[in-house]
């Protein structure tokens, strides 16, 4: 009997033993930096002439790993071996598939510090952020394993005289999994494990900013006993190998998480029926956000300040759920602004391995884009904090806040994906909700108010997939806060929720006449 699902606890790094283990894991990884990782096609390691490098964003001179630049030929081979593996994998008993995920959870738990260290070095997460990413990964394995067993149960039907009727779920086929770098283990593993446990085979194409972290899933799944060909691993530019796979007539589904721009491109490309294609591709696309926290005059202001700070600058604002707009009631506006400024000025920035509150942004092009938005912000609002790069040999940007920003300004509307916050003044609570709903996105949101009427109103009117009340708008937990947004934030799927596996399944209805 499998025990009920429980979220993986976070590591307490104030415990000396845990701190020591984390330092050791980082030190060990530092000795292995620059190691080469292969493509995995049909269970075989493949090395290419052309290589790419993943860089430590905390220290530009450090190569984290060398990875292969796959070609469309490799993509074709990966598709062929995935379809070959599918012939057996789809008939594996659901219990066996679920067991592989449960084993994967156990392996990830044992390798926790190593997995966290990989993200500290490859994507600049501080220890707690990296640890939360590993915990979420374990949660996906545990939860989707159990969910598969639920979907495999006998499905209820209305009895009909003279017939034996059945309804059950079967997998879709071969799909492409395209995750982002910002939750390089959790989102990558969540999408992959959901696709696999439901009996599909996949080609996983990690982000070029986090291939080593992505490769950790390959290692874990191999150790857990996943058959060859079920999970193929292809690294290389999204625009070449990604387009080839998305557009291919033999691709049955695409599970994507990333920006609105790439998501819309994939959605469009996948919609075109290619010669020889015998299905309409299913696209699960989770995209960006422009998330707001509405601060009412009837709230505990210190809590609101703390919630905005954590949501806006945790992991350098590089979360789809990050708060990038604080919409504050005019009665408490000045006090909120001065309290927030005081707190932001105390934020420490530095290399992720030293575990500061803030580390670097992911790469040079993100740094450039964020700095350009900061220049736009200087024209659109009044600079409260930051506004420039921070010291160091990485991509460091100071936590930047603008106040008196117009709700329609570019920095109020466009996803910046960095440590940049716009503060907007609202006339009252209703006006605050109206502003919160004025973007093309609808991912997360939060309100700080003690007034029950207003809470009720927010529940009805604040149009976002994940609404929080009197708490920060980041940090969704698997099966506690099923995660995914409305409008241009995606296809309304809910990762870590009970509807999620259905996205990778199709229902088969069978009716037999009783003779
Ligand atoms: P991105 O869109 O640049 O890239 C995402 C993935 O798509 C990467 O693996 C990339 O290599 C690949 N890709 C790029 N071009 C492609 C193409 N033409 N065909 C196929 N694949 C292609 O996003 P990112 O910078 O990795 O991640 C940040 C974005 O992800 C932000 O917009 C953030 O809001 C969003 N995000 C959303 C969620 C969510 O749950 N809604 C979660 C995390 C991140």
PDB file of C-alpha atoms in Angstrom, residues 52 67-72 75 176-179 204-209 234-247 254 256 262 265-266 269:
ATOM      1  CA  UNK A  52      28.155  24.082 -26.808  1.00  0.00           C
ATOM      2  CA  UNK A  67      27.129  19.612 -24.286  1.00  0.00           C
ATOM      3  CA  UNK A  68      26.352  18.419 -27.803  1.00  0.00           C
ATOM      4  CA  UNK A  69      24.763  20.410 -30.579  1.00  0.00           C
ATOM      5  CA  UNK A  70      22.166  18.013 -31.955  1.00  0.00           C
ATOM      6  CA  UNK A  71      21.090  18.206 -35.591  1.00  0.00           C
ATOM      7  CA  UNK A  72      17.798  17.444 -37.285  1.00  0.00           C
ATOM      8  CA  UNK A  75      16.092  14.568 -33.843  1.00  0.00           C
ATOM      9  CA  UNK A 176       8.460  16.608 -27.302  1.00  0.00           C
ATOM     10  CA  UNK A 177       9.134  18.140 -23.897  1.00  0.00           C
ATOM     11  CA  UNK A 178      10.552  21.659 -23.924  1.00  0.00           C
ATOM     12  CA  UNK A 179      11.206  23.188 -20.490  1.00  0.00           C
ATOM     13  CA  UNK A 204      13.401  15.977 -23.939  1.00  0.00           C
ATOM     14  CA  UNK A 205      15.097  19.138 -25.141  1.00  0.00           C
ATOM     15  CA  UNK A 206      16.403  21.092 -22.144  1.00  0.00           C
ATOM     16  CA  UNK A 207      17.221  24.778 -22.252  1.00  0.00           C
ATOM     17  CA  UNK A 208      20.764  25.530 -23.429  1.00  0.00           C
ATOM     18  CA  UNK A 209      21.236  27.440 -20.156  1.00  0.00           C
ATOM     19  CA  UNK A 234      18.597  16.110 -27.176  1.00  0.00           C
ATOM     20  CA  UNK A 235      20.507  19.303 -26.549  1.00  0.00           C
ATOM     21  CA  UNK A 236      20.896  22.122 -29.036  1.00  0.00           C
ATOM     22  CA  UNK A 237      19.355  25.403 -30.120  1.00  0.00           C
ATOM     23  CA  UNK A 238      15.578  25.536 -29.638  1.00  0.00           C
ATOM     24  CA  UNK A 239      15.152  27.326 -32.926  1.00  0.00           C
ATOM     25  CA  UNK A 240      16.673  24.523 -35.064  1.00  0.00           C
ATOM     26  CA  UNK A 241      16.169  21.152 -33.369  1.00  0.00           C
ATOM     27  CA  UNK A 242      13.061  22.463 -31.561  1.00  0.00           C
ATOM     28  CA  UNK A 243      11.341  23.647 -34.730  1.00  0.00           C
ATOM     29  CA  UNK A 244      12.180  20.377 -36.489  1.00  0.00           C
ATOM     30  CA  UNK A 245      10.556  18.329 -33.741  1.00  0.00           C
ATOM     31  CA  UNK A 246       7.537  20.581 -33.226  1.00  0.00           C
ATOM     32  CA  UNK A 247       6.810  20.660 -36.942  1.00  0.00           C
ATOM     33  CA  UNK A 254       4.303  19.068 -27.268  1.00  0.00           C
ATOM     34  CA  UNK A 256       6.220  23.380 -23.417  1.00  0.00           C
ATOM     35  CA  UNK A 262       8.238  30.926 -28.097  1.00  0.00           C
ATOM     36  CA  UNK A 265       5.407  30.200 -32.163  1.00  0.00           C
ATOM     37  CA  UNK A 266       5.189  26.527 -31.119  1.00  0.00           C
ATOM     38  CA  UNK A 269       3.806  25.661 -35.950  1.00  0.00           C
TER      39      UNK A 269
END
